[in-house]
mmCIF file of C-alpha atoms in Angstrom:
data_model
loop_
_atom_site.group_PDB
_atom_site.id
_atom_site.type_symbol
_atom_site.label_atom_id
_atom_site.label_comp_id
_atom_site.label_asym_id
_atom_site.label_seq_id
_atom_site.Cartn_x
_atom_site.Cartn_y
_atom_site.Cartn_z
ATOM 1 C CA MET A 1100 11.720 45.291 -57.214
ATOM 2 C CA SER A 1101 8.216 43.311 -57.611
ATOM 3 C CA THR A 1102 5.038 44.543 -55.352
ATOM 4 C CA GLN A 1103 2.620 42.766 -57.200
ATOM 5 C CA PRO A 1104 0.193 41.541 -54.319
ATOM 6 C CA LEU A 1105 -0.426 37.715 -53.373
ATOM 7 C CA ALA A 1106 -3.429 35.928 -52.080
ATOM 8 C CA SER A 1107 -4.378 36.646 -48.792
ATOM 9 C CA ASP A 1108 -6.579 34.546 -46.233
ATOM 10 C CA GLY A 1109 -5.930 36.426 -43.821
ATOM 11 C CA GLY A 1110 -4.273 34.075 -40.979
ATOM 12 C CA VAL A 1111 -1.102 33.806 -38.976
ATOM 13 C CA LEU A 1112 2.503 33.822 -40.806
ATOM 14 C CA PHE A 1113 3.957 30.809 -39.018
ATOM 15 C CA GLU A 1114 7.251 30.689 -41.730
ATOM 16 C CA ALA A 1115 8.047 30.935 -44.775
ATOM 17 C CA ALA A 1116 11.741 29.909 -46.305
ATOM 18 C CA ALA A 1117 13.307 30.390 -49.544
ATOM 19 C CA LEU A 1118 14.843 26.573 -51.388
ATOM 20 C CA ALA A 1119 18.178 27.074 -51.952
ATOM 21 C CA ARG A 1120 20.211 25.585 -54.955
ATOM 22 C CA GLY A 1121 21.146 21.618 -53.883
ATOM 23 C CA THR A 1122 24.511 19.947 -54.747
ATOM 24 C CA HIS A 1123 22.581 18.915 -57.630
ATOM 25 C CA ALA A 1124 21.584 21.409 -60.470
ATOM 26 C CA CYS A 1125 17.388 21.331 -61.239
ATOM 27 C CA VAL A 1126 15.299 23.253 -63.458
ATOM 28 C CA THR A 1127 13.919 24.702 -59.564
ATOM 29 C CA ASP A 1128 16.910 27.068 -59.220
ATOM 30 C CA ASP A 1129 15.529 29.292 -61.997
ATOM 31 C CA LEU A 1130 12.438 29.934 -60.298
ATOM 32 C CA GLY A 1131 12.910 31.004 -56.844
ATOM 33 C CA LEU A 1132 10.398 29.526 -55.052
ATOM 34 C CA VAL A 1133 9.086 30.471 -51.689
ATOM 35 C CA ALA A 1134 7.029 28.512 -49.289
ATOM 36 C CA ILE A 1135 4.903 30.647 -47.287
ATOM 37 C CA LEU A 1136 3.353 28.828 -44.359
ATOM 38 C CA THR A 1137 -0.053 30.557 -42.259
ATOM 39 C CA ASP A 1138 -2.167 28.775 -39.344
ATOM 40 C CA SER A 1139 -4.680 27.933 -42.685
ATOM 41 C CA SER A 1140 -2.551 27.337 -45.260
ATOM 42 C CA ILE A 1141 0.901 26.363 -47.486
ATOM 43 C CA THR A 1142 1.047 28.748 -50.334
ATOM 44 C CA ILE A 1143 4.538 28.147 -53.146
ATOM 45 C CA VAL A 1144 5.542 31.373 -54.986
ATOM 46 C CA LYS A 1145 7.604 31.854 -58.030
ATOM 47 C CA THR A 1146 9.355 34.636 -56.947
ATOM 48 C CA ARG A 1147 12.265 35.394 -60.054
ATOM 49 C CA HIS A 1148 11.845 37.135 -63.120
ATOM 50 C CA SER A 1149 8.272 37.811 -61.820
ATOM 51 C CA VAL A 1150 5.484 36.638 -59.066
ATOM 52 C CA GLU A 1151 3.340 33.647 -59.035
ATOM 53 C CA GLN A 1152 1.609 30.968 -57.246
ATOM 54 C CA GLN A 1153 2.517 27.685 -58.240
ATOM 55 C CA TYR A 1154 0.903 26.018 -55.030
ATOM 56 C CA ARG A 1155 -1.826 26.259 -52.630
ATOM 57 C CA ALA A 1156 -3.932 24.065 -50.289
ATOM 58 C CA GLY A 1157 -5.849 24.753 -47.276
ATOM 59 C CA PHE A 1158 -6.138 22.801 -44.178
ATOM 60 C CA GLN A 1159 -8.715 20.938 -42.795
ATOM 61 C CA THR A 1160 -10.248 19.626 -39.194
ATOM 62 C CA ALA A 1161 -11.165 16.903 -38.599
ATOM 63 C CA GLU A 1162 -14.511 18.765 -38.748
ATOM 64 C CA GLY A 1163 -13.938 19.999 -41.676
ATOM 65 C CA THR A 1164 -13.179 23.712 -40.932
ATOM 66 C CA ARG A 1165 -10.181 25.209 -42.007
ATOM 67 C CA ARG A 1166 -9.041 26.549 -38.752
ATOM 68 C CA ARG A 1167 -8.728 25.286 -35.277
ATOM 69 C CA THR A 1168 -11.147 26.421 -32.459
ATOM 70 C CA VAL A 1169 -9.991 28.141 -29.935
ATOM 71 C CA ALA A 1170 -10.199 24.557 -27.736
ATOM 72 C CA ARG A 1171 -7.705 23.339 -29.761
ATOM 73 C CA ARG A 1172 -4.698 25.885 -29.496
ATOM 74 C CA PRO A 1173 -2.276 26.453 -28.834
ATOM 75 C CA TYR A 1174 -0.881 25.798 -32.786
ATOM 76 C CA ALA A 1175 2.439 25.979 -34.896
ATOM 77 C CA GLY A 1176 3.741 25.867 -38.020
ATOM 78 C CA ASN A 1177 7.105 25.078 -39.046
ATOM 79 C CA VAL A 1178 8.242 25.199 -43.081
ATOM 80 C CA ALA A 1179 11.642 23.087 -44.629
ATOM 81 C CA TRP A 1180 12.840 22.683 -47.817
ATOM 82 C CA GLN A 1181 15.386 19.934 -48.841
ATOM 83 C CA SER A 1182 16.303 20.900 -52.356
ATOM 84 C CA ALA A 1183 18.193 18.992 -55.068
ATOM 85 C CA GLN A 1184 20.483 15.841 -53.631
ATOM 86 C CA ARG A 1185 23.499 14.396 -56.368
ATOM 87 C CA ILE A 1186 22.662 10.249 -55.700
ATOM 88 C CA GLU A 1187 23.890 7.089 -57.271
ATOM 89 C CA ARG A 1188 20.841 5.157 -58.313
ATOM 90 C CA PRO A 1189 19.359 3.474 -61.472
ATOM 91 C CA ALA A 1190 17.968 6.070 -63.867
ATOM 92 C CA THR A 1191 14.964 6.714 -63.578
ATOM 93 C CA THR A 1192 14.173 9.764 -65.903
ATOM 94 C CA PRO A 1193 17.527 11.831 -68.497
ATOM 95 C CA ALA A 1194 17.438 14.611 -65.336
ATOM 96 C CA GLU A 1195 16.806 12.225 -62.662
ATOM 97 C CA SER A 1196 19.325 9.871 -63.121
ATOM 98 C CA ASP A 1197 21.802 11.198 -60.206
ATOM 99 C CA ALA A 1198 19.317 12.764 -58.366
ATOM 100 C CA MET A 1199 16.368 13.318 -55.442
ATOM 101 C CA LEU A 1200 14.706 16.400 -56.649
ATOM 102 C CA PRO A 1201 13.910 18.934 -54.160
ATOM 103 C CA LYS A 1202 11.531 18.607 -51.491
ATOM 104 C CA LEU A 1203 9.483 20.595 -49.193
ATOM 105 C CA ALA A 1204 8.199 19.379 -45.543
ATOM 106 C CA TYR A 1205 5.923 21.354 -43.493
ATOM 107 C CA SER A 1206 4.117 21.131 -40.327
ATOM 108 C CA TRP A 1207 0.476 21.859 -38.737
ATOM 109 C CA GLY A 1208 -0.136 21.305 -35.141
ATOM 110 C CA ALA A 1209 0.656 17.584 -35.229
ATOM 111 C CA HIS A 1210 0.509 16.850 -38.312
ATOM 112 C CA ILE A 1211 3.373 16.621 -41.001
ATOM 113 C CA HIS A 1212 3.213 16.734 -44.780
ATOM 114 C CA ILE A 1213 5.413 15.900 -47.030
ATOM 115 C CA LEU A 1214 5.579 17.311 -50.727
ATOM 116 C CA ALA A 1215 7.898 16.069 -53.229
ATOM 117 C CA VAL A 1216 8.936 17.643 -56.649
ATOM 118 C CA HIS A 1217 7.493 16.110 -59.492
ATOM 119 C CA LEU A 1218 9.202 18.154 -63.406
ATOM 120 C CA ASP A 1219 6.617 16.618 -66.678
ATOM 121 C CA TYR A 1220 8.271 16.755 -69.502
ATOM 122 C CA ASN A 1221 5.058 15.824 -71.650
ATOM 123 C CA VAL A 1222 3.784 18.929 -71.118
ATOM 124 C CA SER A 1223 2.915 19.587 -74.850
ATOM 125 C CA GLY A 1224 -1.266 18.140 -74.584
ATOM 126 C CA ASN A 1225 -1.466 15.706 -77.233
ATOM 127 C CA GLY A 1226 1.470 13.420 -76.302
ATOM 128 C CA THR A 1227 4.786 14.183 -77.932
ATOM 129 C CA ALA A 1228 7.356 15.589 -75.350
ATOM 130 C CA LEU A 1229 9.140 19.220 -76.204
ATOM 131 C CA GLY A 1230 12.598 18.449 -77.050
ATOM 132 C CA SER A 1231 14.916 21.122 -74.554
ATOM 133 C CA ALA A 1232 11.502 22.684 -73.612
ATOM 134 C CA ALA A 1233 11.355 22.563 -69.654
ATOM 135 C CA PRO A 1234 10.061 20.752 -68.349
ATOM 136 C CA ARG A 1235 6.693 21.851 -65.771
ATOM 137 C CA VAL A 1236 7.457 22.041 -61.517
ATOM 138 C CA GLN A 1237 4.662 20.572 -60.204
ATOM 139 C CA PHE A 1238 3.997 19.494 -56.624
ATOM 140 C CA GLU A 1239 2.142 16.420 -55.639
ATOM 141 C CA ARG A 1240 1.677 14.814 -51.598
ATOM 142 C CA GLU A 1241 4.163 11.997 -50.811
ATOM 143 C CA THR A 1242 3.828 11.265 -46.827
ATOM 144 C CA GLU A 1243 1.313 12.774 -44.256
ATOM 145 C CA TRP A 1244 2.049 11.838 -40.554
ATOM 146 C CA THR A 1245 0.629 12.480 -37.329
ATOM 147 C CA ALA A 1246 3.296 13.453 -34.182
ATOM 148 C CA ILE A 1247 2.267 12.626 -31.043
ATOM 149 C CA GLU A 1248 1.954 17.196 -30.003
ATOM 150 C CA ASP A 1249 1.769 19.135 -31.560
ATOM 151 C CA VAL A 1250 5.291 20.370 -33.376
ATOM 152 C CA VAL A 1251 6.896 22.631 -32.884
ATOM 153 C CA PHE A 1252 10.311 22.157 -35.411
ATOM 154 C CA CYS A 1253 10.533 20.621 -38.246
ATOM 155 C CA ARG A 1254 13.544 20.356 -40.401
ATOM 156 C CA TRP A 1255 16.277 17.998 -42.877
ATOM 157 C CA ILE A 1256 18.819 15.509 -42.634
ATOM 158 C CA ASP A 1257 18.920 14.526 -45.877
ATOM 159 C CA PRO A 1258 16.817 13.711 -48.314
ATOM 160 C CA THR A 1259 15.441 11.177 -46.728
ATOM 161 C CA THR A 1260 15.370 12.415 -43.107
ATOM 162 C CA LEU A 1261 13.265 14.969 -41.240
ATOM 163 C CA LEU A 1262 14.384 16.067 -37.501
ATOM 164 C CA TYR A 1263 11.521 16.928 -35.527
ATOM 165 C CA MET A 1264 10.536 18.443 -31.767
ATOM 166 C CA THR A 1265 7.403 18.571 -30.385
ATOM 167 C CA GLN A 1266 5.887 21.041 -28.066
ATOM 168 C CA SER A 1267 7.406 19.474 -24.473
ATOM 169 C CA GLN A 1268 10.933 19.265 -26.315
ATOM 170 C CA ARG A 1269 11.103 15.864 -27.505
ATOM 171 C CA VAL A 1270 12.820 14.857 -30.513
ATOM 172 C CA PHE A 1271 12.200 12.137 -33.221
ATOM 173 C CA VAL A 1272 13.657 12.030 -36.362
ATOM 174 C CA PHE A 1273 11.402 10.230 -39.583
ATOM 175 C CA GLU A 1274 12.160 9.049 -42.470
ATOM 176 C CA THR A 1275 10.354 9.825 -44.703
ATOM 177 C CA GLN A 1276 10.170 7.197 -47.524
ATOM 178 C CA PHE A 1277 8.646 4.401 -45.187
ATOM 179 C CA ALA A 1278 6.885 6.589 -43.116
ATOM 180 C CA GLN A 1279 8.615 5.601 -39.607
ATOM 181 C CA GLU A 1280 10.165 7.693 -37.027
ATOM 182 C CA THR A 1281 12.200 7.036 -33.823
ATOM 183 C CA GLU A 1282 12.865 8.983 -30.784
ATOM 184 C CA ILE A 1283 16.325 10.300 -29.707
ATOM 185 C CA SER A 1284 15.534 12.380 -26.716
ATOM 186 C CA THR A 1285 12.921 12.896 -24.500
ATOM 187 C CA ALA A 1286 14.266 16.140 -22.622
ATOM 188 C CA PRO A 1287 17.032 18.650 -24.358
ATOM 189 C CA PRO A 1288 20.340 18.637 -21.640
ATOM 190 C CA ALA A 1289 18.313 22.258 -21.388
ATOM 191 C CA ARG A 1290 15.837 24.161 -22.054
ATOM 192 C CA ILE A 1291 15.624 25.471 -25.947
ATOM 193 C CA VAL A 1292 14.946 28.696 -25.954
ATOM 194 C CA GLY A 1293 11.769 29.959 -28.225
ATOM 195 C CA ARG A 1294 10.780 33.365 -29.263
ATOM 196 C CA ALA A 1295 6.533 33.233 -28.511
ATOM 197 C CA TRP A 1296 6.383 36.055 -31.317
ATOM 198 C CA VAL A 1297 3.044 34.944 -32.291
ATOM 199 C CA THR A 1298 2.016 35.684 -29.172
ATOM 200 C CA LEU A 1299 3.184 38.817 -28.552
ATOM 201 C CA THR A 1300 2.021 40.226 -31.510
ATOM 202 C CA THR A 1301 -1.445 39.363 -32.415
ATOM 203 C CA GLY A 1302 -2.324 38.123 -28.194
ATOM 204 C CA THR A 1303 -2.462 34.291 -30.425
ATOM 205 C CA GLU A 1304 -2.218 31.513 -27.824
ATOM 206 C CA ALA A 1305 0.470 29.656 -29.694
ATOM 207 C CA GLU A 1306 3.395 28.002 -29.525
ATOM 208 C CA PRO A 1307 7.441 30.542 -28.920
ATOM 209 C CA SER A 1308 9.110 29.333 -32.729
ATOM 210 C CA TYR A 1309 12.175 27.517 -32.185
ATOM 211 C CA ALA A 1310 13.140 28.794 -35.404
ATOM 212 C CA ALA A 1311 15.835 31.148 -34.738
ATOM 213 C CA ALA A 1312 17.443 29.300 -31.745
ATOM 214 C CA MET A 1313 17.643 25.682 -33.186
ATOM 215 C CA CYS A 1314 19.231 24.845 -36.757
ATOM 216 C CA VAL A 1315 20.184 21.781 -38.632
ATOM 217 C CA HIS A 1316 24.016 21.339 -40.243
ATOM 218 C CA ARG A 1317 25.371 17.971 -41.976
ATOM 219 C CA ARG A 1318 24.046 16.124 -39.850
ATOM 220 C CA ARG A 1319 24.610 18.286 -36.670
ATOM 221 C CA LEU A 1320 21.316 19.594 -33.715
ATOM 222 C CA PHE A 1321 22.422 22.645 -32.456
ATOM 223 C CA ALA A 1322 20.240 24.327 -30.328
ATOM 224 C CA HIS A 1323 20.457 27.396 -27.494
ATOM 225 C CA CYS A 1324 19.344 26.245 -24.306
ATOM 226 C CA GLY A 1325 19.847 29.805 -22.059
ATOM 227 C CA SER A 1326 23.416 30.997 -22.242
ATOM 228 C CA ALA A 1327 24.847 27.737 -23.915
ATOM 229 C CA LEU A 1328 25.185 25.988 -27.436
ATOM 230 C CA TYR A 1329 23.902 21.736 -27.416
ATOM 231 C CA VAL A 1330 25.276 20.439 -30.379
ATOM 232 C CA GLY A 1331 24.308 17.376 -31.171
ATOM 233 C CA ARG A 1332 24.899 14.065 -34.382
ATOM 234 C CA LEU A 1333 22.662 10.735 -35.198
ATOM 235 C CA LEU A 1334 25.294 8.310 -34.138
ATOM 236 C CA MET A 1335 26.319 6.016 -36.989
ATOM 237 C CA TRP A 1336 24.895 1.917 -36.519
ATOM 238 C CA ALA A 1337 29.013 0.768 -35.907
ATOM 239 C CA GLU A 1338 29.021 3.951 -33.176
ATOM 240 C CA ARG A 1339 25.449 2.945 -31.919
ATOM 241 C CA LEU A 1340 27.461 -0.346 -30.897
ATOM 242 C CA GLU A 1341 30.699 0.676 -29.464
ATOM 243 C CA LEU A 1342 29.492 2.883 -26.994
ATOM 244 C CA LEU A 1343 26.931 0.119 -25.706
ATOM 245 C CA ALA A 1344 31.023 -1.397 -25.105
ATOM 246 C CA THR A 1345 32.454 1.113 -23.948
ATOM 247 C CA GLN A 1346 30.091 1.472 -21.543
ATOM 248 C CA GLY A 1347 29.637 -2.306 -20.725
ATOM 249 C CA GLN A 1348 26.558 -2.976 -21.527
ATOM 250 C CA LEU A 1349 27.734 -5.395 -23.745
ATOM 251 C CA VAL A 1350 24.247 -7.622 -23.659
ATOM 252 C CA ASP A 1351 22.527 -5.168 -25.248
ATOM 253 C CA ALA A 1352 24.638 -4.176 -27.722
ATOM 254 C CA ILE A 1353 24.563 -7.705 -28.873
ATOM 255 C CA ALA A 1354 21.312 -7.784 -29.110
ATOM 256 C CA LEU A 1355 20.778 -4.360 -31.221
ATOM 257 C CA ALA A 1356 23.601 -5.871 -33.557
ATOM 258 C CA THR A 1357 20.899 -8.777 -34.349
ATOM 259 C CA GLY A 1358 18.273 -6.796 -34.655
ATOM 260 C CA PHE A 1359 20.155 -4.880 -37.025
ATOM 261 C CA TYR A 1360 21.417 -8.233 -39.137
ATOM 262 C CA GLN A 1361 18.156 -8.793 -39.163
ATOM 263 C CA ALA A 1362 16.640 -5.510 -39.469
ATOM 264 C CA ARG A 1363 14.469 -6.044 -37.132
ATOM 265 C CA THR A 1364 15.180 -2.931 -34.964
ATOM 266 C CA GLY A 1365 11.685 -0.979 -35.267
ATOM 267 C CA GLN A 1366 14.227 2.226 -35.363
ATOM 268 C CA ILE A 1367 15.787 4.743 -38.130
ATOM 269 C CA VAL A 1368 19.202 2.623 -38.361
ATOM 270 C CA VAL A 1369 21.847 5.245 -39.850
ATOM 271 C CA GLY A 1370 24.991 4.092 -42.306
ATOM 272 C CA LEU A 1371 22.943 0.627 -43.068
ATOM 273 C CA PRO A 1372 21.360 -0.477 -46.567
ATOM 274 C CA ARG A 1373 17.432 -0.494 -45.733
ATOM 275 C CA VAL A 1374 15.583 -4.154 -46.274
ATOM 276 C CA GLN A 1375 12.880 -3.560 -48.021
ATOM 277 C CA ARG A 1376 12.418 -7.492 -48.944
ATOM 278 C CA ALA A 1377 13.778 -10.774 -48.560
ATOM 279 C CA GLY A 1378 16.766 -11.434 -49.837
ATOM 280 C CA ASP A 1379 17.313 -8.613 -52.016
ATOM 281 C CA ALA A 1380 20.936 -6.395 -51.773
ATOM 282 C CA GLY A 1381 20.201 -4.453 -48.976
ATOM 283 C CA GLN A 1382 19.497 -7.295 -47.079
ATOM 284 C CA LEU A 1383 22.483 -8.565 -48.668
ATOM 285 C CA ARG A 1384 24.837 -5.595 -47.882
ATOM 286 C CA ARG A 1385 23.676 -5.051 -44.542
ATOM 287 C CA GLN A 1386 24.501 -8.864 -43.012
ATOM 288 C CA ALA A 1387 27.977 -8.586 -44.561
ATOM 289 C CA LEU A 1388 28.376 -4.959 -43.172
ATOM 290 C CA VAL A 1389 27.230 -5.965 -39.373
ATOM 291 C CA GLY A 1390 27.758 -10.323 -39.178
ATOM 292 C CA GLY A 1391 32.138 -9.263 -38.204
ATOM 293 C CA ARG A 1392 30.583 -6.910 -35.228
ATOM 294 C CA LEU A 1393 28.518 -9.374 -34.243
ATOM 295 C CA ALA A 1394 30.721 -12.177 -33.599
ATOM 296 C CA ASP A 1395 33.807 -9.285 -32.206
ATOM 297 C CA LEU A 1396 30.905 -8.394 -30.227
ATOM 298 C CA MET A 1397 29.979 -11.951 -29.064
ATOM 299 C CA ARG A 1398 33.593 -12.852 -28.620
ATOM 300 C CA ARG A 1399 34.467 -9.952 -25.979
ATOM 301 C CA ALA A 1400 31.915 -10.670 -24.087
ATOM 302 C CA LEU A 1401 31.980 -14.000 -23.923
ATOM 303 C CA GLN A 1402 35.768 -13.161 -22.532
ATOM 304 C CA SER A 1403 35.096 -10.572 -19.941
ATOM 305 C CA THR A 1404 32.170 -11.692 -18.632
ATOM 306 C CA LEU A 1405 34.215 -15.021 -17.891
ATOM 307 C CA ALA A 1406 37.344 -13.944 -17.581
ATOM 308 C CA VAL A 1407 38.818 -15.666 -13.972
ATOM 309 C CA ASP A 1408 40.487 -12.615 -12.705
ATOM 310 C CA ARG A 1409 37.508 -10.581 -13.536
ATOM 311 C CA THR A 1410 36.298 -9.073 -9.731
ATOM 312 C CA PRO A 1411 33.380 -8.800 -9.039
ATOM 313 C CA ARG A 1412 32.625 -12.609 -10.935
ATOM 314 C CA ALA A 1413 29.453 -11.929 -13.059
ATOM 315 C CA THR A 1414 26.313 -13.619 -11.697
ATOM 316 C CA ASP A 1415 24.502 -15.966 -13.036
ATOM 317 C CA ALA A 1416 22.039 -14.065 -14.417
ATOM 318 C CA GLU A 1417 24.587 -12.290 -16.603
ATOM 319 C CA VAL A 1418 25.929 -15.324 -17.668
ATOM 320 C CA ARG A 1419 22.682 -16.243 -18.679
ATOM 321 C CA ALA A 1420 21.556 -13.043 -19.854
ATOM 322 C CA LEU A 1421 24.361 -13.386 -22.427
ATOM 323 C CA ALA A 1422 24.210 -16.895 -23.251
ATOM 324 C CA THR A 1423 20.581 -15.898 -23.876
ATOM 325 C CA VAL A 1424 21.648 -12.892 -26.658
ATOM 326 C CA CYS A 1425 24.699 -15.306 -27.291
ATOM 327 C CA VAL A 1426 22.947 -17.787 -28.993
ATOM 328 C CA GLN A 1427 20.480 -16.039 -30.500
ATOM 329 C CA ALA A 1428 22.787 -14.046 -32.289
ATOM 330 C CA CYS A 1429 24.239 -17.552 -33.680
ATOM 331 C CA LEU A 1430 21.354 -18.371 -35.098
ATOM 332 C CA ALA A 1431 20.644 -15.548 -37.010
ATOM 333 C CA LEU A 1432 24.174 -15.868 -38.913
ATOM 334 C CA SER A 1433 23.378 -19.333 -38.949
ATOM 335 C CA ASP A 1434 26.807 -19.733 -37.263
ATOM 336 C CA MET A 1435 27.071 -22.921 -35.815
ATOM 337 C CA GLN A 1436 30.829 -22.553 -35.379
ATOM 338 C CA ILE A 1437 30.837 -20.174 -32.386
ATOM 339 C CA LEU A 1438 28.358 -21.790 -31.132
ATOM 340 C CA PHE A 1439 29.472 -24.419 -30.503
ATOM 341 C CA THR A 1440 33.131 -23.188 -29.996
ATOM 342 C CA ASP A 1441 33.471 -19.332 -27.745
ATOM 343 C CA VAL A 1442 29.618 -19.773 -26.866
ATOM 344 C CA PHE A 1443 29.966 -23.144 -25.970
ATOM 345 C CA GLU A 1444 33.514 -23.682 -24.128
#
C-alpha cells in the first residue's frame, strides 16, 4: 500500500469517489482515478501503480476568497463520477467512435461543475502521433450551473443527465449538454434522513450528508426516509401522457403532447430525440414518435368529453378548453383532416 502524502489545504472533506469501470473500455480504467472534494478544492488523483495528482482546482467566491465566510454557511459539497459508456453515434476519433468518455460532476454550495475527460493522442510534442502509446488523460471544464440553493446530493442518471437535490429537498434533473434543468419533485413523500457528520466531527455548521441515504441505480432513485425506503424514477414521455389521460386530465395531456411534438416544453423529456435545429433528424424522429399518440389522445378526449351518455355532462368551459387544445394540436400536426372531421363534428 502506498503511503505517499498528497497536498492538503486543511479543509473539511465533503466526499471522495472512485471512478468505476463502465460499459466501454477506457484508458482511465487502468488509472484508478479518485476525486477528493473539500470545502475549498477539488483534486483528482491516480492511485494505480503510484499515487499522482492529475487535476486540482480551488474554489473562488465572488469576492475572490477561497473559502466561504461564516455568513455564507451552511455549506455542502458533493462529487459523482459517470463512467465510460458505450453508445451509438458518428465516429469522431478511433478510440471514441462508440463511447462517451467519463465525466465528473461536483457541487460546492449552489454551484455545480462538470469536468469532462479528454484523450490527447498527440502527446509527442512535435505534432506527430505516438502510434500505440497510451493517450494522455486531460480534464476540461464542460458546464457550470448555479442551483436555486445549496446542493446536498447529486448523482448521474445517464451520461448526459444529472439528478440533484437542494437543501430544502427539492429534486431536479439537469441536462448537461444543453444546460437545462427541470424540477421533478418539490417535496419528497417523507423527510429524507441525512447524516450531519461534518457538524458532529468539526463543529462547523454544514448541511447533512445524504451519500448514505440516497443512491441512483439504473435510472431509479432510492431514498431512506425514516423507517421507509422510497423508490422513484423518471417517467418516459409516453408514460407521462398516459398518466395524465388515466387521471382524466386529457386537455393537459393533449397540450403536453403538442409541446413534445414541437419540442417546446422547456423541460427534460426522457425517451425523445433532442432537437437542435428546425428540420434536423432529431425533429423528424420526434414528430414521427409523438404524432400518432397526439392524434389518438384527441380522439379519446373528444369521445370521452362529448359522449351522450356521460354523467355529468361536460360544461361549456370544458368543451371550449378541449376545442382550443385540439385546434392548436391540429395546426401543429398540419392535419386538417382531423380538424374538420373529428374536432369539427
